[in-house]
Amino acid sequence: MNGAEVIYATAASAGIEVCFANPGTTEMPFVKAFDDIKGIRPVLGLFEGVCTGAADGYGRIKGTPALTLLHLGPGLANGVANLHNARRARTPIVNIIGDHPTWHVAADPPLTMDIEGLARTFSGWERISGAVSGVSKDTAAAIQSAMGGRIATLIVPHDIQLSAFPAGPLSAPGNPYTSPEDDHIALAAKCLLDGRKTAIILDGRALSRKGLLAASRIRQAVGCDLISVAFPACMERGDNLPILPRIPYYPENASALLCVYDTVILADAHEPVSFFGYPGQKGRFLDETPTHMNLISEGQDVVEALERLAGHLPRASEKERREPGAGSGLPDMRSGMLTPGKFCVAVAHLQPENAIIVDEGTTSTSAYYAVAAGSKPHTYITLTGGAIGMGMPCATGAAIAAPERPVISLQSDGSAMYTLQALWTQARERLNITTLLCANRKYRILQQELKRAGYPGVGEIAQSMTDLGSPPVDWVKVSEGLGVPAVSVNTTEGLVEALNRALAEEGPHLIEMEL
Ligand SMILES: Cc1ncc(C[n+]2csc(CCOP(=O)(O)OP(=O)(O)O)c2C)c(N)n1
């Protein structure tokens, strides 16, 4: 086997199944190796941001990494915004980046750039393979690091891809997690039992089914509150799981939620801070909270920590164990012309059991999370890093990770324009994704932010920077042009009919909603 084949063979034997790829000349040995190494399914994306966003969606659902295959520094650069979102989501991803042959780099050919320097900005692990004899070890190390919720980037010069691997066994990744220390769990238990008003803020794997069930046992034992970070990477919902309020986006609302607590325990969550620094507003919400602590340190297993913490606390009775609000109903559907509020209620009613909801609906879906608390069990994914253009690629990767599950992509129009090539991959792979395209034809959130900034007399030119209406994007044509059947609706009745039809048919669909 050559270096490229060994890298795939190592990945396949570690359980990696998919590679989201947009290769070039420096990756030709990797392209050829798709023919010869069984077990890695290549998925072509027509822009690198689609590949990296798809790897993010895949990793969030599967919990194990996909590969990406990208072309030198410029190819990687095109994928960085969605790698940034993935880093914030703590998604496992292994990037494979080709480079010029080692003997040619000094000539500074046109595509040369500092790939490692770029990779360092979002990777938890990065390496340039220095010899073919080390590529299996490098790949296993990259996978192990990624499995712990990091992005790992392996840069492989072209001559090393082509060189023959000396005979010998392939390397395998080890366990990415360490166990949390007993003392630390005991300290968290002491905080929870001291009778002060306490909240646990959950993120990452704490929002998985197992994490939430353990957190629910803790809540029932001591009566603390459970809160989700503002932008959860992947949250299980419904089916008697606890219903978590989310930290609000605007700082005054987030402060109001968090200021009542004496103690805050962070379960795989960063300290909550304001999304932007607004003059005169608080930037860090726990500054005046008397006690706050991290439940785990870097590299520790949060699910294990929550389960062990629950084990330290008295067990609640059977009656106390039911989650408050679980199984509560949905608001009534409202008919007539579509509004963001009516559309959110309609989706919450119609989404099938076990759906994956990818929410990049921006202002149009602000009501969705609260109303969908009463929906059938589902998985909920949001924009963790604020770099827009994540929704359609992420939905693509999620559908590849779980082909048996329906994916609903709640997508605002401005953000959709960044990575709309994802629709082509959805059509090519015949993925069961329904995109609900919120066509308000503006950057509505930026209009809100302009108002909040309180500038006196925002003029026409500034306002025009938030307007997408001239010309209006024809989403039906765009979608059909990329191979995804589409319709446009402007009433709740139209949406209900189109969504039911899309969910009943195989393959991707897009429904443009005039909002
Ligand atoms: C990569 C990136 N570029 C630009 C921005 C700035 N930005 C944030 S929201 C937004 C517009 C969102 O508009 P849309 O998706 O239509 O949603 P709406 O606000 O209308 O609900 C922009 C340009 C960003 N967050 N990320």
Coordinates of C-alpha atoms and ligand atoms in Angstrom, one line a residue:
M1 CA 0.0 0.0 0.0
N2 CA 1.1 3.6 -0.5
G3 CA 0.8 6.3 2.1
A4 CA -2.7 7.5 0.9
E5 CA -4.0 3.9 1.0
V6 CA -2.6 3.3 4.5
I7 CA -4.3 6.5 5.8
Y8 CA -7.7 5.3 4.5
A9 CA -7.0 1.7 5.7
T10 CA -6.1 3.0 9.2
A11 CA -9.2 5.2 9.3
A12 CA -11.5 2.4 8.0
S13 CA -10.2 0.0 10.6
A14 CA -10.9 2.6 13.3
G15 CA -14.6 2.7 12.2
I16 CA -14.5 5.8 9.9
E17 CA -16.9 5.3 7.0
V18 CA -17.2 8.6 5.2
C19 CA -15.0 11.2 3.5
F20 CA -16.5 14.6 2.5
A21 CA -14.2 15.6 -0.3
N22 CA -13.2 18.4 -2.7
P23 CA -9.8 17.3 -3.9
G24 CA -7.2 18.7 -6.4
T25 CA -4.0 17.7 -8.1
T26 CA -2.0 17.3 -4.8
E27 CA -4.7 14.8 -3.5
M28 CA -4.7 12.5 -6.6
P29 CA -3.3 9.5 -4.7
F30 CA -6.1 9.9 -2.2
V31 CA -8.7 10.1 -5.0
K32 CA -7.4 6.9 -6.6
A33 CA -7.3 5.2 -3.2
F34 CA -11.1 5.4 -2.9
D35 CA -11.2 2.7 -5.6
D36 CA -8.8 0.4 -3.8
I37 CA -9.5 0.7 0.0
K38 CA -12.9 -0.5 0.9
G39 CA -15.0 1.0 3.7
I40 CA -14.5 4.7 3.1
R41 CA -17.5 6.3 1.2
P42 CA -16.5 9.4 -0.7
V43 CA -19.1 12.2 -0.8
L44 CA -18.3 15.0 -3.2
G45 CA -19.0 18.6 -2.1
L46 CA -18.8 21.5 -4.6
F47 CA -17.4 23.9 -2.1
E48 CA -15.1 23.2 0.8
G49 CA -17.5 24.9 3.2
V50 CA -20.0 22.2 2.2
C51 CA -17.5 19.4 3.0
T52 CA -16.5 20.8 6.4
G53 CA -20.1 21.7 7.4
A54 CA -21.2 18.2 6.3
A55 CA -18.5 16.6 8.4
D56 CA -19.7 18.7 11.3
G57 CA -23.3 17.5 10.9
Y58 CA -22.1 13.9 10.5
G59 CA -20.0 14.1 13.6
R60 CA -22.6 15.7 15.8
I61 CA -25.1 12.9 15.0
K62 CA -22.8 10.0 14.8
G63 CA -20.4 11.0 17.7
T64 CA -17.5 9.6 15.6
P65 CA -15.5 11.5 13.0
A66 CA -15.8 11.7 9.2
L67 CA -12.8 12.6 7.1
T68 CA -12.6 15.6 4.9
L69 CA -10.3 15.7 2.0
L70 CA -9.3 19.2 0.9
H71 CA -6.9 20.8 -1.5
L72 CA -3.9 22.6 0.0
G73 CA -4.2 25.8 2.0
P74 CA -6.7 27.6 -0.2
G75 CA -9.1 24.6 -0.2
L76 CA -8.8 24.4 3.6
A77 CA -9.3 28.2 3.9
N78 CA -12.6 27.9 2.0
G79 CA -13.8 25.4 4.6
V80 CA -12.6 27.2 7.7
A81 CA -15.9 29.0 8.7
N82 CA -17.7 25.7 9.2
L83 CA -14.6 24.2 10.9
H84 CA -14.9 27.1 13.3
N85 CA -18.5 26.2 14.0
A86 CA -17.5 22.5 14.4
R87 CA -14.7 23.5 16.9
R88 CA -17.3 25.4 18.9
A89 CA -19.6 22.3 18.7
R90 CA -16.7 20.1 19.8
T91 CA -17.4 17.9 16.8
P92 CA -15.0 15.1 16.0
I93 CA -13.5 15.7 12.5
V94 CA -10.3 14.5 10.8
N95 CA -9.2 16.8 8.0
I96 CA -6.8 15.3 5.4
I97 CA -5.1 18.1 3.4
G98 CA -2.7 17.4 0.6
D99 CA 0.4 19.4 0.1
H100 CA 3.1 19.8 -2.6
P101 CA 5.8 17.2 -2.7
T102 CA 8.5 17.9 -0.1
W103 CA 11.0 18.4 -2.8
H104 CA 8.9 21.1 -4.5
V105 CA 7.8 23.3 -1.6
A106 CA 11.0 25.4 -1.7
A107 CA 10.2 26.5 -5.3
D108 CA 7.1 28.3 -3.9
P109 CA 4.5 27.1 -6.5
P110 CA 1.4 29.2 -6.8
L111 CA -0.9 27.3 -4.3
T112 CA 1.8 27.2 -1.6
M113 CA 0.8 28.7 1.8
D114 CA 1.2 28.0 5.5
I115 CA -1.3 25.2 5.8
E116 CA -0.2 24.3 9.4
G117 CA -0.5 27.9 10.6
L118 CA -4.0 28.1 9.2
A119 CA -5.0 24.7 10.7
R120 CA -3.7 25.7 14.1
T121 CA -6.5 28.4 14.3
F122 CA -9.2 25.8 14.7
S123 CA -7.6 22.4 15.2
G124 CA -7.0 20.7 18.5
W125 CA -4.3 18.6 16.8
E126 CA -2.4 19.2 13.6
R127 CA 0.6 17.5 12.0
I128 CA 2.5 17.4 8.7
S129 CA 3.4 13.8 7.9
G130 CA 7.1 13.7 7.7
A131 CA 7.7 10.1 6.5
V132 CA 5.5 7.4 4.9
S133 CA 6.6 5.0 7.7
G134 CA 4.7 7.2 10.2
V135 CA 1.4 7.8 8.4
S136 CA -0.6 5.1 10.1
K137 CA 0.5 6.3 13.5
D138 CA -0.3 9.9 12.5
T139 CA -3.8 8.9 11.3
A140 CA -4.5 7.0 14.5
A141 CA -3.3 9.9 16.6
A142 CA -5.5 12.3 14.6
I143 CA -8.6 10.0 15.1
Q144 CA -7.9 9.6 18.8
S145 CA -7.7 13.4 19.3
A146 CA -10.8 14.0 17.2
M147 CA -12.8 11.3 19.2
G148 CA -12.3 13.6 22.2
G149 CA -14.3 16.3 20.5
R150 CA -11.6 18.1 18.6
I151 CA -10.7 18.9 15.0
A152 CA -7.6 17.1 13.9
T153 CA -5.8 18.1 10.7
L154 CA -3.3 15.9 9.0
I155 CA -1.3 17.5 6.2
V156 CA 0.2 14.9 3.8
P157 CA 2.8 15.9 1.1
H158 CA 2.1 14.4 -2.3
D159 CA 5.4 12.3 -2.3
I160 CA 4.5 10.8 1.0
Q161 CA 1.0 9.8 -0.3
L162 CA 2.7 8.0 -3.2
S163 CA 5.6 6.3 -1.3
A164 CA 5.3 2.6 -0.4
F165 CA 4.5 1.9 3.3
P166 CA 6.9 -0.5 4.8
A167 CA 5.2 -3.8 5.8
G168 CA 3.9 -3.9 9.3
P169 CA 0.7 -3.5 11.3
L170 CA -1.6 -0.5 11.1
S171 CA -1.9 1.7 14.2
A172 CA -5.2 2.1 16.2
P173 CA -6.5 5.0 18.2
G174 CA -6.7 4.7 22.0
N175 CA -9.4 5.9 24.3
P176 CA -9.8 9.7 23.9
Y177 CA -11.3 10.3 27.4
T178 CA -9.9 10.1 30.9
S179 CA -12.1 9.6 34.0
P180 CA -13.0 12.6 36.1
E181 CA -11.3 12.7 39.5
D182 CA -13.3 11.4 42.6
D183 CA -12.5 14.6 44.6
H184 CA -13.9 16.8 41.9
I185 CA -17.2 14.9 41.7
A186 CA -17.4 14.9 45.5
L187 CA -16.9 18.7 45.4
A188 CA -19.7 19.1 42.9
A189 CA -22.0 16.9 45.0
K190 CA -21.2 19.1 48.1
C191 CA -22.1 22.3 46.1
L192 CA -25.4 20.7 45.0
L193 CA -26.3 19.6 48.5
D194 CA -25.6 22.9 50.3
G195 CA -29.1 24.2 49.7
R196 CA -28.1 27.3 47.7
K197 CA -29.8 28.1 44.4
T198 CA -27.9 26.2 41.8
A199 CA -28.0 25.7 38.1
I200 CA -26.2 23.2 35.9
I201 CA -25.4 24.6 32.4
L202 CA -25.1 21.8 29.9
D203 CA -23.4 21.6 26.5
G204 CA -21.5 19.0 24.4
R205 CA -22.2 15.4 25.3
A206 CA -24.0 16.5 28.4
L207 CA -27.0 17.1 26.0
S208 CA -26.9 13.5 24.7
R209 CA -29.7 11.2 25.9
K210 CA -27.4 9.6 28.5
G211 CA -26.1 13.0 29.7
L212 CA -29.6 14.4 30.0
L213 CA -31.0 11.4 31.9
A214 CA -28.1 11.7 34.4
A215 CA -28.7 15.4 34.7
S216 CA -32.4 14.8 35.2
R217 CA -31.6 12.4 38.1
I218 CA -29.4 15.1 39.7
R219 CA -32.2 17.7 39.3
Q220 CA -34.7 15.4 40.9
A221 CA -32.4 14.6 43.8
V222 CA -31.5 18.1 44.7
G223 CA -33.9 20.4 42.9
C224 CA -31.3 22.4 41.0
D225 CA -32.1 23.9 37.6
L226 CA -30.8 22.6 34.3
I227 CA -30.1 25.1 31.5
S228 CA -28.8 24.7 28.0
V229 CA -26.1 26.9 26.5
A230 CA -27.5 29.5 24.0
F231 CA -26.5 27.4 21.0
P232 CA -26.5 23.7 21.7
A233 CA -24.4 21.5 19.3
C234 CA -26.7 18.5 19.4
M235 CA -29.5 18.1 21.9
E236 CA -31.9 15.2 22.4
R237 CA -35.5 16.3 23.1
G238 CA -38.8 14.8 24.0
D239 CA -39.6 11.4 25.4
N240 CA -39.6 12.4 29.1
L241 CA -36.1 14.1 28.8
P242 CA -35.8 17.3 30.8
I243 CA -37.0 20.5 29.1
L244 CA -34.1 23.0 29.3
P245 CA -34.4 26.8 29.0
R246 CA -31.7 28.1 26.7
I247 CA -29.5 31.0 27.7
P248 CA -31.0 33.9 25.6
Y249 CA -29.0 35.5 22.8
Y250 CA -29.2 39.1 24.0
P251 CA -27.1 39.9 27.1
E252 CA -29.7 41.7 29.2
N253 CA -32.0 38.6 28.9
A254 CA -29.1 36.2 29.6
S255 CA -28.1 38.2 32.7
A256 CA -31.7 38.2 33.9
L257 CA -31.8 34.4 33.7
L258 CA -28.4 33.7 35.3
C259 CA -28.2 36.4 38.0
V260 CA -30.5 34.6 40.4
Y261 CA -28.0 31.7 41.0
D262 CA -25.6 31.4 43.9
T263 CA -23.8 28.4 42.3
V264 CA -23.4 27.4 38.6
I265 CA -21.9 24.1 37.5
L266 CA -20.7 24.0 34.0
A267 CA -21.1 20.5 32.4
D268 CA -19.0 20.4 29.3
A269 CA -20.0 24.1 28.8
H270 CA -17.9 27.2 28.5
E271 CA -18.5 30.0 30.9
P272 CA -21.5 31.9 29.4
V273 CA -20.6 35.2 27.9
S274 CA -22.3 37.8 25.7
F275 CA -22.3 36.9 22.0
F276 CA -20.9 40.4 21.2
G277 CA -19.6 43.1 23.4
Y278 CA -22.2 45.8 23.6
P279 CA -21.2 49.1 25.1
G280 CA -22.5 49.4 28.7
Q281 CA -23.6 45.7 28.8
K282 CA -22.1 42.8 30.8
G283 CA -19.8 40.6 28.9
R284 CA -19.4 37.7 31.4
F285 CA -22.6 36.6 33.0
L286 CA -21.1 34.8 36.0
D287 CA -18.8 37.6 37.2
E288 CA -21.0 38.2 40.3
T289 CA -22.1 34.5 40.8
P290 CA -20.5 33.5 44.2
T291 CA -19.5 30.0 43.1
H292 CA -19.0 28.5 39.6
M293 CA -17.1 25.4 38.7
N294 CA -16.4 23.1 35.8
L295 CA -17.7 19.6 36.3
I296 CA -14.9 18.2 34.1
S297 CA -11.4 19.2 32.9
E298 CA -10.3 19.0 29.3
G299 CA -10.3 15.5 28.0
Q300 CA -12.6 14.0 30.6
D301 CA -15.9 12.3 29.9
V302 CA -18.9 14.5 30.9
V303 CA -21.4 11.7 30.7
E304 CA -19.4 9.6 33.1
A305 CA -19.1 12.6 35.4
L306 CA -22.8 13.3 35.4
E307 CA -23.6 9.6 36.1
R308 CA -21.2 9.4 38.9
L309 CA -22.4 12.7 40.4
A310 CA -26.0 11.4 40.3
G311 CA -24.7 8.3 42.1
H312 CA -23.5 10.6 45.0
L313 CA -26.9 12.1 45.6
P314 CA -30.0 10.7 47.3
R315 CA -32.4 8.9 44.8
A316 CA -35.7 10.6 44.0
S317 CA -38.9 8.6 44.4
E318 CA -40.7 7.1 41.4
K319 CA -43.3 9.9 41.5
E320 CA -40.7 12.7 41.7
R321 CA -38.9 11.2 38.8
R322 CA -41.3 12.4 36.0
E323 CA -39.9 15.4 34.3
P324 CA -42.1 18.5 34.7
G325 CA -43.6 19.7 31.4
A326 CA -42.6 16.5 29.5
G327 CA -45.4 15.4 27.2
S328 CA -47.1 18.8 27.5
G329 CA -48.9 19.7 24.3
L330 CA -48.2 22.0 21.4
P331 CA -49.8 25.4 20.7
D332 CA -52.7 25.2 18.2
M333 CA -51.9 25.6 14.5
R334 CA -53.0 28.9 13.1
S335 CA -54.2 29.3 9.5
G336 CA -53.7 32.0 6.9
M337 CA -50.7 34.0 5.6
L338 CA -47.5 32.5 6.9
T339 CA -45.5 34.3 9.6
P340 CA -42.4 33.1 11.4
G341 CA -44.5 32.2 14.5
K342 CA -47.1 30.2 12.5
F343 CA -44.4 28.3 10.6
C344 CA -42.6 27.3 13.8
V345 CA -45.8 25.9 15.3
A346 CA -46.6 24.1 12.0
V347 CA -43.2 22.4 12.0
A348 CA -43.4 21.5 15.6
H349 CA -46.7 19.7 14.8
L350 CA -45.6 17.9 11.6
Q351 CA -42.1 16.9 12.3
P352 CA -42.0 13.1 12.4
E353 CA -40.8 11.0 15.4
N354 CA -37.0 10.8 15.5
A355 CA -36.5 13.7 13.1
I356 CA -33.2 15.6 13.1
I357 CA -33.8 19.3 13.1
V358 CA -31.0 21.6 11.9
D359 CA -31.8 25.1 12.9
E360 CA -30.2 28.0 11.0
G361 CA -33.4 29.8 10.7
T362 CA -31.9 32.9 12.4
T363 CA -34.7 35.3 13.4
S364 CA -37.5 33.3 11.6
T365 CA -37.1 30.4 14.0
S366 CA -36.7 32.3 17.3
A367 CA -40.0 30.8 18.5
Y368 CA -39.2 27.2 17.4
Y369 CA -37.2 25.8 20.3
A370 CA -39.9 26.8 22.9
V371 CA -42.8 25.4 20.9
A372 CA -41.0 22.2 19.9
A373 CA -40.7 21.2 23.6
G374 CA -44.0 19.4 23.0
S375 CA -43.0 17.8 19.7
K376 CA -42.3 14.1 19.2
P377 CA -38.8 13.0 20.2
H378 CA -36.1 14.6 18.0
T379 CA -32.5 15.8 17.8
Y380 CA -31.9 19.5 17.7
I381 CA -28.8 21.1 16.1
T382 CA -27.9 24.8 16.1
L383 CA -25.3 27.2 14.8
T384 CA -22.6 27.0 17.6
G385 CA -20.0 29.4 16.3
G386 CA -22.0 32.1 14.7
A387 CA -20.4 31.7 11.2
I388 CA -23.4 31.5 9.0
G389 CA -23.7 29.0 6.1
M390 CA -23.6 26.0 8.3
G391 CA -27.3 24.8 8.0
M392 CA -27.5 23.1 4.6
P393 CA -24.1 21.4 4.8
C394 CA -24.8 20.3 8.4
A395 CA -28.2 18.8 7.3
T396 CA -26.4 17.0 4.5
G397 CA -23.9 15.4 6.9
A398 CA -26.6 14.5 9.4
A399 CA -28.6 12.7 6.7
I400 CA -25.5 10.7 5.7
A401 CA -24.9 9.8 9.3
A402 CA -28.5 8.6 9.9
P403 CA -30.1 7.7 6.5
E404 CA -33.1 6.1 8.3
R405 CA -34.1 9.4 10.0
P406 CA -35.9 12.4 8.3
V407 CA -33.8 15.6 8.4
I408 CA -35.6 19.0 8.5
S409 CA -33.3 21.9 7.7
L410 CA -34.8 25.2 9.0
Q411 CA -32.9 27.7 6.9
S412 CA -32.9 31.5 6.7
D413 CA -32.3 32.9 3.2
G414 CA -29.3 35.1 3.7
S415 CA -27.3 32.4 5.5
A416 CA -28.4 29.8 2.8
M417 CA -26.6 31.8 0.1
Y418 CA -23.2 31.0 1.6
T419 CA -23.2 27.3 1.0
L420 CA -26.2 26.5 -1.3
Q421 CA -24.0 24.1 -3.3
A422 CA -25.0 21.6 -0.5
L423 CA -28.3 21.1 -2.3
W424 CA -26.5 19.5 -5.2
T425 CA -24.8 17.0 -2.8
Q426 CA -28.2 16.3 -1.3
A427 CA -29.6 15.5 -4.7
R428 CA -26.6 13.5 -5.8
E429 CA -26.7 11.3 -2.7
R430 CA -30.6 11.2 -2.6
L431 CA -30.7 12.3 1.0
N432 CA -34.0 12.6 2.9
I433 CA -33.8 16.3 3.8
T434 CA -36.6 18.8 3.6
T435 CA -35.3 22.3 3.6
L436 CA -37.7 24.9 4.9
L437 CA -36.3 28.1 3.4
C438 CA -37.3 31.2 5.3
A439 CA -37.5 33.8 2.5
N440 CA -37.8 37.1 4.3
R441 CA -35.4 38.6 1.8
K442 CA -33.4 40.5 4.3
Y443 CA -30.7 40.3 6.8
R444 CA -33.3 40.8 9.5
I445 CA -31.0 40.3 12.4
L446 CA -28.7 43.0 11.2
Q447 CA -31.7 45.3 10.9
Q448 CA -32.4 44.5 14.6
E449 CA -28.7 45.1 15.5
L450 CA -28.6 48.4 13.7
K451 CA -31.7 49.5 15.7
R452 CA -30.1 48.2 19.0
A453 CA -26.9 50.1 18.3
G454 CA -29.0 53.3 18.6
Y455 CA -27.1 55.3 15.9
P456 CA -29.0 58.5 15.3
G457 CA -30.6 58.5 11.8
V458 CA -29.6 55.2 10.1
G459 CA -29.7 56.3 6.4
E460 CA -30.8 54.6 3.3
I461 CA -27.4 53.4 2.3
A462 CA -26.8 51.7 5.6
Q463 CA -30.2 50.1 5.5
S464 CA -29.7 48.9 2.0
M465 CA -26.8 46.7 3.3
T466 CA -29.4 44.6 5.0
D467 CA -31.9 44.2 2.1
L468 CA -31.9 41.2 -0.1
G469 CA -35.1 42.0 -2.0
S470 CA -33.6 43.4 -5.3
P471 CA -33.4 41.1 -7.1
P472 CA -35.2 38.6 -4.9
V473 CA -33.5 35.2 -5.1
D474 CA -35.8 32.7 -6.8
W475 CA -35.3 29.7 -4.5
V476 CA -37.5 27.4 -6.5
K477 CA -35.3 27.9 -9.6
V478 CA -32.0 27.7 -7.6
S479 CA -33.1 24.5 -5.9
E480 CA -34.4 22.9 -9.1
G481 CA -31.2 24.0 -10.9
L482 CA -29.2 22.1 -8.3
G483 CA -31.4 19.0 -8.6
V484 CA -33.7 19.4 -5.6
P485 CA -37.5 19.6 -6.3
A486 CA -39.0 22.8 -4.8
V487 CA -42.2 24.7 -4.3
S488 CA -43.0 28.1 -2.9
V489 CA -45.8 28.7 -0.3
N490 CA -47.1 31.7 1.6
T491 CA -49.9 30.2 3.7
T492 CA -49.9 27.8 6.6
E493 CA -52.2 25.5 4.6
G494 CA -49.8 25.5 1.7
L495 CA -46.9 24.8 4.0
V496 CA -48.7 21.9 5.7
E497 CA -49.5 20.3 2.4
A498 CA -46.0 20.8 0.9
L499 CA -44.3 19.5 4.1
N500 CA -46.4 16.4 4.4
R501 CA -45.7 15.6 0.7
A502 CA -42.0 16.2 1.0
L503 CA -41.8 14.0 4.1
A504 CA -43.7 11.2 2.4
E505 CA -41.4 11.2 -0.7
E506 CA -37.9 9.8 -0.9
G507 CA -35.0 12.3 -1.5
P508 CA -34.4 15.9 -0.8
H509 CA -37.0 18.7 -1.2
L510 CA -37.0 22.5 -0.7
I511 CA -40.0 24.6 0.4
E512 CA -39.6 28.3 -0.1
M513 CA -41.7 30.1 2.5
E514 CA -42.5 33.7 1.7
L515 CA -42.3 35.3 5.1
Ligands
LIG1 C1 -19.5 33.9 8.0 C2 -20.3 35.0 8.5 N1 -20.4 36.1 7.7 C3 -21.2 37.2 8.1 C4 -21.9 37.1 9.3 C5 -22.7 38.3 9.8 N2 -24.1 38.0 9.8 C6 -24.7 37.5 10.9 S1 -26.3 37.2 10.7 C7 -26.2 37.7 9.1 C8 -27.4 37.7 8.2 C9 -28.4 36.7 8.5 O1 -29.5 36.8 7.6 P1 -30.5 35.6 7.3 O2 -29.8 34.4 7.3 O3 -31.3 36.0 6.1 O4 -31.4 35.6 8.6 P2 -32.4 36.7 9.2 O5 -31.6 37.7 10.0 O6 -33.1 37.4 8.0 O7 -33.4 36.0 10.0 C10 -25.0 38.1 8.7 C11 -24.5 38.6 7.4 C12 -21.7 35.9 10.1 N3 -22.3 35.8 11.3 N4 -20.9 34.9 9.7

